Amino acid sequence: MGVGDTIQSVERAAGILRLLASGPRELGVAELARAMELPKGTLHGILRTLVHVGFVEQDATTGRYRLGGTLLHLGSSYLDVNELRTRSLNWADALAGRSRESVWIGTLHEGGVLVVHHVFRPDDSMQVLQVGTLLPAHATALGKVLLAYDPYGESAKEPLAAHTPATLVTADALAKELELVRGRGWAADLEELVEGEVSIAAPIRDRRAVTVGAIGVRGAVERLAEDGEPRRDLVSYVRDAARAITRDLSR
Amino acid sequence: MEYVAAIDQGTTSSRCMVFDEGGRIVSVAQREHRQIFPRPGWVEHDAAEIWEAVQGVLADAVTGSGLEPGSVVALGITNQRETTILWDRRTGEPVANAIVWQDTRTDSLVTSLAAHEALFRERAGLPLATYFAGPKIRWLLDETPGLRDRAERGDVLFGTVDSWLIWKLTGRHVTDVTNASRTMLMNLRTLAWDPELLDALRVPAAMLPEIRPSAEVYGHTEGGLPVAAALGDQQAALFGQTCFAPGETKSTYGSGSFLLMNTGAEPVTSKHGLLTTVGYQIGDAPATYALEGSIAVTGSLVQWLRDNLGLISSAAEIETLARTVDDNGGCYFVPAFSGLFAPHWRADARGVIAGLTGFVTKGHIARAVLEATAWQTREVVDAMNADAGLALTALRADGGMTANNLLMQILADVLAVPVVRPMVAETTCLGAAYAAGLATGYWPGTDALRANWHKAAEWRPEIDPAVRDAEHRNWRKAIERSLDWSTT
């Protein structure tokens, strides 16, 4: 397609959105057809598509159209990571206190997990702050949570590198794992990034229930797992912290 | 499970936090209140509005959070210091808006007290400044017709915010030693109101609260909850950081910032513009003293950038904005909005942004805003080291701004020592909870509290020392440009 070429149906869709955005009134098909100088049939097709992607909503009683909620959130859906850290600070500290493990908060960044907050394990041992580090999404609990709930359906950066023998390296295995994560609401990595280390994470959501980050703990397999499974009490601590931050963000 | 609650009545909001035995936060509630600016330099609060907010957060955090009724066994109070409230003993209503610590209306009044400067230094441990409660009381008595007579009869009562809240919660008119040490009216050694200081400020004794230790049961709320501690916010943070040994130092980053160093059972007189204050007094034990350096504007500068300039939409975004550039672009921001506090104590200073060129962007200004907090900290640390004859080896930082990782890194770079954040950044609330828990036997002693302190994060200096020195020189030049501005 050349520089000057445009797609007619996209232009028409944009025209409809502009019309709907131009005033407070909902518009009917007849009004839209007149303003767009289009046959109702053509217009219906475009409207159906816009309703499908959530950019336009149809009023159930009047049958008239208005801008959809998804569109309204497009420009404002981004939660500043420093804001996320500020709002999470107390809950992350509390999680570190209860679990006696290091706490991590991450967001998706270029297919990986950007560490936006890190609380040391409360044993006063020598530890180095890891904020700003990029972790592989497919090999960490944080990453699995973020991939499983990503509103834009972002996928892990391919190929999936094998960090340990336990790392999930096929797209199929990862897809199955993400399905599991969605089903139970939390994720674990059992020595999939570093041998001897386990991580557990749960999603942080904003007021629209969009996942904006993940919070979790990371530590030695001896402390975090029992019989090859993440310890249930730690899972519930992590989920409690995630819910507390979610509550805070929805206020 | 039993818990301890603390109310933190701060400059911009009131909070209530509930803690468990490990010092971990169990629930939190927060409400903001209005900042009233009737004239340039004046800052007021509505004490009735503050009381409503405090009742609200107490209800939210204690009863509205799913904790079992009766599981909260003690309540501690910590508060913005020096803010001055006068109320009617009979109606319990404030007789005027509270004059907030930042307010500079007493500027000329303070200048007129110059003859007593040595007396205040020696007895109260404080320099002459608009900051403290005494001149604010005097101003209200002078400027409100009929008020002095009512105060002399004891019909109008004075209190700092701790005193106001304890009065409302328990009906007793008391204050704790740490808050009393900020009035310019208390003798630091006797821990009693000093007749000569009262005389110098012309404040009637009849309006003053009884001075009590920081931790003891003052009374009970209507619901039967013991109100068992009061500490000024910075002293509470010192306590929450478990700085129980001489030499231990903390810095709290809120609207303003405050460094306190525990100096033990003896007050140390500063030769470098710091002030001497009571750190805490637990029950019948002797008081512990502290050296304090206060910085008027740090976090509130970030809020100013948000509210007055609209450069950011939330305080946390300052870090995002500041990270759009690698340095300050030659720009320096001295936020002397109400003059400069320690170690300068210059009421005539006003804010300046120096070094502007066409190159400077809002990112550079955001960076200069964060650096201003760091350099002001450096000035106080230098003074503290000189007074105490020590060199700071690490800074224990707490408060809301510790969420800002870039600020923490800049602090480490500027101070040339590691900056450490404790596990609970909310040390102010924690300190008040600790004191209330000690008073009621919830915790057996300070060793149990020390065991709760853990390092949550640490930032180490990364800057080239030559760059640090050059930046320090530029900061000092910017400070000079802020001086001798206001003549009122």
XYZ file of C-alpha atoms in Angstrom:
739
model
C 0.000 0.000 0.000
C 1.340 3.380 -1.008
C 1.729 6.364 1.259
C -1.396 8.074 -0.086
C -3.622 5.000 0.134
C -6.153 4.638 2.914
C -8.657 1.946 3.892
C -12.177 3.175 3.287
C -13.907 1.191 6.060
C -11.405 2.413 8.682
C -12.045 5.991 7.567
C -15.777 5.410 7.851
C -15.383 3.883 11.330
C -13.346 6.921 12.392
C -16.085 9.194 11.012
C -18.718 7.381 13.096
C -16.611 7.696 16.251
C -16.140 11.427 15.588
C -19.877 11.891 15.184
C -20.627 10.002 18.395
C -17.975 12.045 20.203
C -19.276 15.377 18.862
C -22.131 15.793 21.332
C -23.703 14.376 24.447
C -26.591 12.772 22.486
C -26.834 9.128 21.473
C -27.403 8.694 17.750
C -29.660 6.299 15.851
C -28.744 4.437 12.654
C -30.877 6.767 10.523
C -29.148 9.906 11.858
C -25.714 8.360 11.395
C -26.570 7.150 7.869
C -27.747 10.626 6.910
C -24.697 12.372 8.348
C -22.277 9.863 6.800
C -24.163 9.720 3.485
C -23.997 5.923 3.649
C -26.554 3.166 3.108
C -27.885 1.770 6.395
C -26.616 -1.720 5.513
C -23.011 -0.554 5.166
C -23.319 1.438 8.361
C -24.712 -1.546 10.267
C -21.683 -3.635 9.341
C -19.253 -1.030 10.637
C -21.286 -0.414 13.804
C -21.460 -4.146 14.535
C -17.660 -4.334 14.337
C -17.197 -1.263 16.559
C -19.605 -2.712 19.147
C -17.708 -6.001 19.003
C -14.377 -4.354 19.924
C -16.089 -2.246 22.605
C -15.492 1.150 20.958
C -19.238 1.710 20.568
C -22.171 0.678 22.770
C -25.819 0.258 21.799
C -28.451 1.318 24.312
C -30.557 -1.736 25.154
C -33.888 0.129 25.235
C -33.592 2.855 22.562
C -31.305 0.954 20.211
C -29.277 4.147 19.741
C -25.462 4.277 19.757
C -22.852 5.979 21.965
C -19.076 5.740 22.520
C -18.072 2.565 24.379
C -16.226 2.337 27.690
C -13.186 0.631 26.146
C -12.567 3.638 23.937
C -12.846 6.033 26.855
C -10.166 4.104 28.743
C -7.717 3.848 25.847
C -6.023 7.138 26.620
C -5.937 6.774 30.401
C -5.305 3.082 31.026
C -1.625 3.500 31.769
C -0.769 3.385 35.470
C 2.542 5.084 36.220
C 4.906 2.461 37.676
C 6.113 4.914 40.311
C 2.506 5.454 41.312
C 2.083 1.684 41.541
C 5.127 1.438 43.828
C 3.919 4.285 46.032
C 0.468 2.754 46.409
C 1.908 -0.718 47.082
C 4.685 0.242 49.511
C 2.938 -0.562 52.791
C 1.380 -3.777 51.529
C 4.643 -5.011 50.069
C 6.355 -4.375 53.419
C 3.565 -6.231 55.213
C 3.919 -9.182 52.818
C 7.679 -9.331 53.417
C 6.977 -9.215 57.154
C 4.436 -12.044 57.065
C 6.215 -14.303 54.581
C 9.767 -13.555 55.811
C 10.766 -13.547 52.112
C 11.787 -10.879 49.585
C 8.879 -9.191 47.815
C 8.804 -8.179 44.168
C 6.379 -6.100 42.109
C 6.600 -6.151 38.319
C 4.903 -4.888 35.187
C 5.174 -6.120 31.591
C 7.802 -4.325 29.557
C 8.849 -5.378 26.050
C 7.794 -8.956 26.649
C 9.680 -9.196 29.955
C 8.955 -8.312 33.573
C 10.239 -4.938 34.728
C 10.911 -4.993 38.484
C 9.312 -1.781 39.806
C 9.598 -2.542 43.513
C 11.737 -4.838 45.636
C 11.658 -5.365 49.407
C 14.564 -7.234 51.003
C 14.036 -10.509 52.824
C 13.724 -9.396 56.477
C 16.731 -11.284 57.827
C 19.167 -8.335 57.524
C 21.441 -10.344 55.240
C 23.365 -8.600 52.430
C 20.966 -7.989 49.529
C 21.088 -5.702 46.489
C 18.145 -3.660 45.255
C 16.879 -5.067 41.936
C 14.498 -2.291 40.876
C 14.845 -1.705 37.127
C 15.936 -5.287 36.375
C 14.175 -7.077 33.505
C 13.180 -10.701 34.234
C 12.020 -13.281 31.661
C 8.211 -13.438 31.722
C 7.823 -17.166 30.972
C 10.152 -18.275 33.766
C 8.825 -16.221 36.687
C 5.583 -16.228 38.668
C 5.296 -12.449 38.141
C 5.607 -12.889 34.386
C 3.099 -15.732 34.201
C 0.524 -13.649 36.081
C 1.137 -10.660 33.829
C 0.923 -12.730 30.638
C -2.170 -14.599 31.807
C -4.081 -11.407 32.518
C -2.571 -8.990 30.021
C -5.436 -6.873 28.639
C -3.635 -6.522 25.308
C -2.807 -10.205 24.999
C 0.943 -9.600 24.953
C 2.975 -12.779 24.665
C 6.355 -13.764 26.030
C 9.409 -12.940 23.955
C 10.265 -15.920 21.705
C 12.175 -18.127 21.704
C 11.496 -19.128 25.313
C 14.980 -19.460 26.802
C 15.702 -22.487 28.990
C 17.098 -21.042 32.229
C 16.922 -24.394 34.046
C 15.717 -27.884 33.095
C 12.325 -26.939 34.591
C 11.741 -23.835 32.434
C 8.684 -23.999 30.156
C 10.195 -23.617 26.690
C 7.350 -24.485 24.332
C 4.461 -22.160 23.483
C 2.032 -25.023 24.181
C 3.356 -25.693 27.669
C 3.279 -21.984 28.474
C -0.278 -21.584 27.116
C -1.416 -24.501 29.298
C 0.310 -22.975 32.310
C -1.329 -19.568 31.715
C -4.719 -21.291 31.496
C -3.996 -22.820 34.915
C -2.997 -19.398 36.266
C -6.246 -17.849 35.029
C -8.186 -20.697 36.603
C -6.723 -20.366 40.109
C -5.788 -16.688 40.222
C -2.078 -17.031 41.060
C 1.147 -18.338 39.547
C 4.268 -20.138 40.687
C 7.697 -20.784 39.243
C 9.261 -23.921 40.651
C 12.984 -23.568 39.967
C 12.207 -22.390 36.428
C 14.477 -19.307 36.486
C 17.119 -20.260 39.066
C 17.718 -23.752 40.421
C 16.814 -23.862 44.087
C 14.527 -20.814 43.889
C 10.756 -20.623 43.850
C 8.512 -17.641 43.212
C 4.792 -17.107 43.793
C 2.726 -14.181 42.447
C -0.785 -12.794 42.099
C -2.319 -10.016 39.989
C -2.806 -6.374 41.043
C -5.820 -4.849 39.327
C -7.089 -1.313 38.945
C -10.667 -0.062 39.352
C -11.652 -1.408 35.931
C -10.343 -4.856 36.915
C -7.502 -4.479 34.411
C -4.301 -6.158 35.620
C -1.698 -3.408 36.036
C 1.009 -5.361 37.818
C 1.879 -8.446 39.809
C 3.194 -8.875 43.338
C 4.995 -11.903 44.638
C 7.649 -13.454 46.820
C 10.860 -15.227 45.784
C 13.126 -17.454 47.850
C 14.714 -20.814 48.485
C 12.760 -23.908 47.442
C 13.233 -25.377 50.927
C 11.253 -22.500 52.432
C 8.730 -21.755 49.701
C 7.701 -25.255 48.577
C 6.463 -28.460 50.165
C 6.312 -31.767 48.292
C 7.008 -29.991 44.996
C 4.144 -27.521 45.470
C 4.252 -23.877 46.601
C 3.312 -23.559 50.279
C -0.397 -22.749 50.595
C 0.070 -20.252 53.438
C 2.523 -18.241 51.314
C 0.127 -18.340 48.371
C -2.591 -16.895 50.554
C -0.273 -14.157 51.919
C 0.625 -13.165 48.357
C -3.006 -13.122 47.271
C -3.997 -11.094 50.360
C -1.369 -8.464 49.509
C -2.482 -8.355 45.858
C -6.096 -7.898 46.916
C -5.182 -5.173 49.418
C -3.331 -3.169 46.737
C -6.201 -3.775 44.300
C -8.618 -2.391 46.885
C -6.376 0.626 47.373
C -6.176 1.282 43.623
C -9.951 1.130 43.250
C -10.527 3.826 45.857
C -5.248 -11.702 68.057
C -4.806 -8.292 69.681
C -3.611 -5.146 67.939
C -2.496 -1.590 68.626
C -3.787 1.407 66.660
C -2.161 4.764 66.018
C -3.547 8.022 64.683
C -1.155 10.160 62.662
C -2.698 13.608 62.437
C -0.486 15.176 59.747
C -0.242 18.467 57.898
C -2.309 17.414 54.895
C -4.172 14.333 56.098
C -5.137 12.223 59.078
C -4.400 8.528 59.081
C -5.076 5.620 61.314
C -3.059 2.410 61.181
C -3.481 -0.808 63.083
C -0.383 -2.920 63.823
C 0.172 -6.469 65.032
C 2.760 -7.624 67.538
C 5.435 -7.886 64.822
C 4.905 -4.191 63.990
C 3.226 -5.167 60.719
C 0.415 -3.053 59.271
C -2.986 -4.735 59.534
C -5.247 -1.929 58.332
C -5.023 1.679 57.185
C -7.420 4.550 56.652
C -6.721 8.086 55.503
C -8.619 11.372 55.037
C -7.334 14.698 53.807
C -8.335 18.054 55.199
C -8.308 21.539 53.740
C -5.279 23.815 53.679
C -6.466 27.367 54.246
C -4.298 30.189 52.864
C -5.975 33.479 53.856
C -2.947 35.636 52.946
C 0.575 35.111 51.626
C 2.592 33.387 54.357
C -0.482 32.352 56.348
C -1.422 28.675 56.647
C -4.442 27.539 58.654
C -6.427 24.392 59.391
C -9.955 23.988 60.689
C -9.503 22.064 63.956
C -13.129 20.888 63.892
C -12.597 19.442 60.417
C -9.453 17.692 61.675
C -11.383 16.166 64.576
C -14.029 14.881 62.145
C -11.348 13.364 59.906
C -9.698 11.692 62.904
C -12.990 10.165 64.051
C -13.544 8.969 60.494
C -10.192 7.251 60.049
C -10.347 5.731 63.519
C -13.724 4.194 62.675
C -12.535 3.033 59.240
C -9.297 1.429 60.429
C -10.509 -0.073 63.698
C -14.138 -1.027 63.176
C -14.557 -0.959 59.404
C -11.675 -3.245 58.513
C -13.044 -6.612 59.593
C -11.021 -6.767 62.829
C -12.890 -8.390 65.687
C -14.523 -5.852 68.025
C -12.333 -5.266 71.056
C -9.208 -6.686 69.402
C -7.558 -3.227 69.320
C -6.241 -2.768 72.859
C -4.443 0.596 72.806
C -4.394 3.837 70.834
C -1.388 6.073 70.304
C -1.415 9.570 68.831
C 1.238 11.255 66.756
C 0.738 14.642 65.211
C 1.955 17.569 63.146
C 3.880 19.598 65.709
C 3.702 23.283 66.687
C 0.345 23.782 64.974
C -1.594 25.826 67.485
C -5.229 25.401 68.457
C -7.178 27.568 70.909
C -10.601 26.376 71.978
C -13.397 27.231 74.366
C -13.293 25.064 77.490
C -17.115 24.963 77.775
C -18.246 24.416 74.192
C -15.163 22.484 73.079
C -15.222 24.557 69.876
C -12.100 26.189 68.395
C -12.062 29.970 68.814
C -10.067 30.492 65.619
C -8.567 28.485 62.798
C -5.494 26.540 63.851
C -2.249 28.318 62.924
C -0.113 25.747 61.126
C 3.603 25.268 61.773
C 4.475 26.600 58.283
C 2.707 29.905 58.935
C 5.031 32.955 59.001
C 2.622 35.621 60.296
C 4.570 35.869 63.559
C 7.676 37.049 61.697
C 7.791 40.574 63.146
C 6.579 39.361 66.549
C 9.519 36.950 66.644
C 11.915 39.737 65.632
C 10.616 41.833 68.547
C 11.588 39.017 70.941
C 15.271 39.294 69.993
C 16.188 40.494 73.503
C 15.142 37.074 74.855
C 17.003 35.011 72.252
C 19.581 33.594 74.684
C 16.853 32.756 77.213
C 14.883 30.676 74.699
C 18.044 28.952 73.478
C 19.142 28.080 76.982
C 15.811 27.100 78.594
C 13.724 25.796 75.682
C 16.616 24.643 73.428
C 15.031 26.489 70.513
C 16.068 29.351 68.243
C 13.676 32.252 67.736
C 11.497 31.268 64.787
C 7.952 31.626 63.531
C 7.794 27.845 63.490
C 7.043 27.205 67.187
C 3.719 27.322 69.032
C 4.448 30.047 71.617
C 4.527 33.008 69.200
C 1.386 31.672 67.497
C -0.475 31.658 70.843
C 0.754 35.186 71.513
C -0.369 36.351 68.068
C -3.892 34.976 68.596
C -4.109 36.550 72.065
C -2.891 39.910 70.716
C -5.037 39.992 67.589
C -8.358 38.554 68.805
C -10.365 41.043 70.898
C -11.227 39.747 74.369
C -9.287 36.509 73.963
C -6.539 37.318 76.452
C -9.036 37.869 79.281
C -10.771 34.584 78.527
C -7.413 32.794 78.410
C -6.333 34.267 81.744
C -9.576 33.023 83.300
C -8.846 29.571 81.845
C -11.975 29.710 79.653
C -9.899 29.410 76.511
C -7.444 26.528 76.306
C -4.324 26.065 74.248
C -3.150 22.818 72.776
C -1.017 21.435 70.018
C -2.854 18.841 67.935
C -2.085 15.959 70.358
C -3.650 17.955 73.146
C -6.737 18.837 71.061
C -7.291 15.185 70.113
C -6.761 13.823 73.652
C -9.216 16.469 74.921
C -11.770 15.380 72.341
C -11.144 11.659 72.907
C -10.887 11.564 76.709
C -11.931 14.984 78.046
C -8.498 15.601 79.664
C -6.401 18.686 78.939
C -2.876 17.243 78.682
C 0.073 17.255 76.287
C 3.170 15.092 76.063
C 6.746 16.279 76.706
C 7.776 16.081 73.053
C 4.965 18.334 71.887
C 5.484 20.657 74.856
C 9.166 20.948 73.911
C 8.079 22.677 70.672
C 6.198 25.555 72.276
C 9.178 27.680 73.447
C 7.393 27.605 76.825
C 8.796 24.432 78.405
C 12.050 24.203 80.326
C 13.993 21.338 78.700
C 15.628 20.234 81.946
C 12.682 20.411 84.362
C 10.129 19.361 81.698
C 7.720 21.915 83.180
C 6.273 25.203 81.902
C 8.898 27.874 82.654
C 7.464 31.074 84.234
C 10.165 33.256 82.651
C 9.467 31.872 79.185
C 5.720 32.345 79.704
C 6.468 35.900 80.791
C 8.648 36.651 77.780
C 5.875 35.468 75.445
C 3.052 36.829 77.636
C 1.183 33.524 77.641
C -1.108 32.893 80.664
C -0.405 29.622 82.505
C -4.141 29.025 82.986
C -4.612 28.110 79.322
C -1.811 25.515 79.172
C -2.279 21.729 79.306
C -0.646 19.499 81.905
C 2.676 18.060 80.633
C 2.764 14.240 80.788
C 5.199 11.518 79.578
C 4.916 10.325 75.944
C 3.697 6.886 76.987
C 1.100 6.443 79.726
C -2.672 5.907 79.747
C -4.095 9.451 79.512
C -7.698 8.261 79.542
C -10.193 6.201 77.569
C -12.339 6.869 74.525
C -16.127 6.574 74.703
C -15.699 3.034 73.417
C -13.287 2.231 76.275
C -10.098 2.198 74.210
C -7.098 3.412 76.279
C -5.412 6.478 74.774
C -1.903 5.561 75.827
C 0.696 7.598 73.929
C 1.348 10.944 72.302
C 4.480 11.937 70.425
C 5.211 14.713 67.987
C 5.432 13.158 64.516
C 9.218 13.356 64.240
C 9.820 11.982 67.717
C 7.379 9.189 66.875
C 9.428 8.368 63.789
C 12.632 8.302 65.899
C 10.858 5.858 68.207
C 9.422 3.823 65.330
C 12.919 3.534 63.819
C 13.955 2.160 67.222
C 16.697 4.804 67.581
C 16.964 4.051 71.310
C 20.758 4.470 71.608
C 22.701 7.762 71.585
C 23.987 8.551 68.073
C 21.209 6.708 66.238
C 19.682 8.978 63.600
C 16.642 8.955 61.347
C 15.319 11.167 58.583
C 11.632 11.326 57.706
C 10.494 12.573 54.323
C 7.004 14.065 54.330
C 5.738 17.580 53.509
C 8.852 18.796 55.260
C 11.796 16.632 56.279
C 13.248 16.065 59.683
C 16.470 14.556 60.932
C 16.647 13.531 64.576
C 19.635 12.135 66.407
C 19.220 10.478 69.807
C 21.614 12.198 72.255
C 20.672 10.237 75.390
C 19.657 11.535 78.839
C 21.347 14.941 78.434
C 20.253 17.771 76.130
C 23.064 18.809 73.723
C 23.190 22.486 72.783
C 23.809 23.052 69.068
C 26.428 25.439 67.715
C 25.341 24.854 64.114
C 21.697 25.903 63.922
C 20.089 22.664 65.054
C 17.638 22.577 67.876
C 17.446 20.560 71.073
C 14.272 18.701 71.767
C 12.816 15.907 73.879
C 12.978 12.591 72.011
C 10.560 10.690 74.198
C 9.714 9.853 77.794
C 8.293 6.441 78.617
C 6.245 6.377 81.818
C 8.345 7.242 84.889
C 11.699 6.781 83.123
C 13.902 9.870 82.563
C 13.404 11.708 79.260
C 15.620 10.953 76.247
C 16.802 14.009 74.290
C 17.489 14.555 70.608
C 19.160 16.986 68.226
C 16.905 17.971 65.386
C 17.368 19.524 61.988
C 14.226 20.454 60.143
C 13.699 21.290 56.491
C 10.512 23.206 55.756
C 9.796 22.161 52.190
C 10.579 18.789 50.608
C 7.514 16.668 49.771
C 5.357 19.775 49.680
C 7.541 21.019 46.810
C 6.450 17.960 44.823
C 2.837 18.753 45.684
C 3.425 22.343 44.597
C 4.678 21.071 41.251
C 1.486 19.014 41.002
C -1.076 21.514 42.295
C 0.345 24.919 41.412
C 2.193 24.160 38.175
C 0.280 21.068 37.015
C 3.505 19.457 35.737
C 2.488 16.074 37.195
C -0.871 14.587 38.099
C 0.287 12.625 41.148
C 3.244 13.015 43.500
C 4.694 9.652 42.413
C 4.960 10.873 38.806
C 7.776 13.243 39.780
C 10.104 10.243 39.510
C 8.823 9.394 36.031
C 9.278 13.009 34.930
C 12.725 13.323 36.534
C 13.888 10.137 34.806
C 13.200 11.667 31.375
C 16.568 13.437 31.798
C 19.986 12.344 33.074
C 20.826 15.372 35.200
C 19.496 18.745 36.358
C 20.555 20.551 33.164
C 22.217 23.261 35.294
C 18.991 24.024 37.160
C 18.737 24.380 40.988
C 15.585 24.884 43.015
C 15.777 26.347 46.529
C 12.245 25.931 47.929
C 12.485 28.578 50.655
C 8.729 29.186 50.513
C 8.556 30.103 54.212
C 12.180 31.046 54.657
C 14.963 28.543 55.315
C 15.010 26.338 58.404
C 18.047 24.429 59.766
C 20.879 25.156 59.633
C 20.287 28.621 58.116
C 17.207 29.909 60.008
C 16.610 32.718 57.560
C 13.028 33.956 57.548
C 13.954 36.482 54.835
C 14.737 33.775 52.264
C 12.249 32.961 49.515
C 12.189 30.310 46.801
C 14.393 30.601 43.723
C 14.964 28.515 40.619
C 18.516 29.315 39.541
C 20.560 28.439 36.489
C 17.733 28.549 33.957
C 18.616 28.457 30.268
C 16.612 27.708 27.149
C 17.836 24.125 27.442
C 16.013 23.427 30.740
C 12.869 21.289 30.482
C 10.260 20.260 33.010
C 12.262 17.039 33.448
C 15.263 19.069 34.646
C 13.040 21.016 37.029
C 11.627 17.742 38.399
C 15.187 16.558 38.948
C 16.127 19.825 40.664
C 13.105 19.385 42.940
C 14.356 15.966 44.104
C 17.933 17.227 44.436
C 16.697 20.096 46.618
C 15.532 17.537 49.184
C 18.891 15.787 49.076
C 21.027 18.930 49.407
C 18.926 20.280 52.233
C 19.428 16.934 53.991
C 23.167 17.205 53.415
C 23.301 20.620 55.094
C 21.574 19.267 58.199
C 23.759 16.147 58.325
C 26.893 18.305 58.144
C 25.620 20.396 61.079
C 24.676 17.305 63.079
C 28.071 15.696 62.554
C 29.767 18.885 63.762
C 27.580 19.232 66.895
C 27.716 15.605 67.935
C 31.363 15.116 66.938
C 30.418 12.072 64.866
C 30.314 11.143 61.201
C 27.047 9.689 60.016
C 27.666 6.184 58.658
C 24.220 5.439 57.241
C 20.938 7.306 57.008
C 17.729 5.584 58.155
C 15.134 7.124 55.866
C 11.390 6.783 56.195
C 8.159 8.503 55.197
C 6.120 8.512 52.030
C 8.879 9.879 49.790
C 11.010 6.762 50.359
C 8.811 5.172 47.656
C 10.757 7.416 45.266
C 13.773 5.297 44.307
C 15.434 8.076 42.330
C 15.286 10.385 45.352
C 16.803 7.676 47.565
C 19.664 7.196 45.081
C 20.278 10.954 44.843
C 20.329 11.104 48.666
C 22.990 8.393 48.838
C 24.998 10.206 46.150
C 24.772 13.591 47.878
C 25.414 12.311 51.433
C 28.157 9.868 50.385
C 26.767 7.240 52.796
C 24.308 4.370 52.262
C 20.627 5.226 52.627
C 18.531 2.526 54.263
C 14.753 2.161 54.253
C 13.295 0.133 57.134
C 10.660 -2.520 56.510
C 7.833 -0.318 57.712
C 8.208 3.080 56.007
C 5.335 4.381 58.160
C 7.566 4.761 61.219
C 5.601 7.746 62.493
C 2.436 5.716 63.079
C 4.518 2.759 64.177
C 6.341 4.833 66.802
C 3.068 6.039 68.332
C 1.745 2.462 68.315
C 4.975 1.228 69.953
C 4.721 3.831 72.735
C 1.026 3.031 73.343
C 1.810 -0.697 73.353
C 4.636 -0.193 75.877
C 2.343 1.845 78.144
C -0.323 -0.868 78.172
C 2.028 -3.861 78.394
C 1.271 -5.072 74.841
C 5.042 -5.116 74.244
C 7.300 -6.035 77.198
C 10.087 -3.531 76.409
C 12.220 -1.809 73.801
C 14.205 -4.982 72.957
C 11.030 -6.551 71.560
C 10.609 -3.466 69.370
C 14.209 -3.553 68.124
C 13.719 -7.148 66.983
C 10.963 -5.860 64.673
C 13.307 -3.506 62.759
C 14.463 -4.835 59.371
C 16.146 -3.333 56.346
C 13.737 -3.259 53.373
C 16.024 -1.566 50.855
C 19.432 0.074 50.621
C 20.912 2.586 48.170
C 24.686 3.076 47.904
C 26.533 6.163 46.577
C 27.293 5.845 42.853
C 28.230 9.410 41.904
C 31.723 10.585 40.966
C 32.988 12.560 44.021
C 34.187 15.395 41.760
C 30.678 15.768 40.349
C 29.237 15.720 43.868
C 31.571 18.548 44.934
C 30.752 20.661 41.883
C 27.022 20.186 42.465
C 27.464 21.110 46.132
C 29.139 24.394 45.136
C 26.278 25.197 42.748
C 23.713 24.414 45.441
C 25.433 26.814 47.850
C 25.367 29.541 45.185
C 21.637 28.954 44.693
C 21.100 29.203 48.473
C 22.852 32.595 48.504
C 20.476 33.835 45.835
C 17.442 32.929 47.942
C 18.521 35.091 50.907
C 17.542 38.671 51.746
C 14.402 38.570 49.585
C 11.437 39.109 51.883
C 11.436 42.260 54.001
C 8.176 41.585 55.863
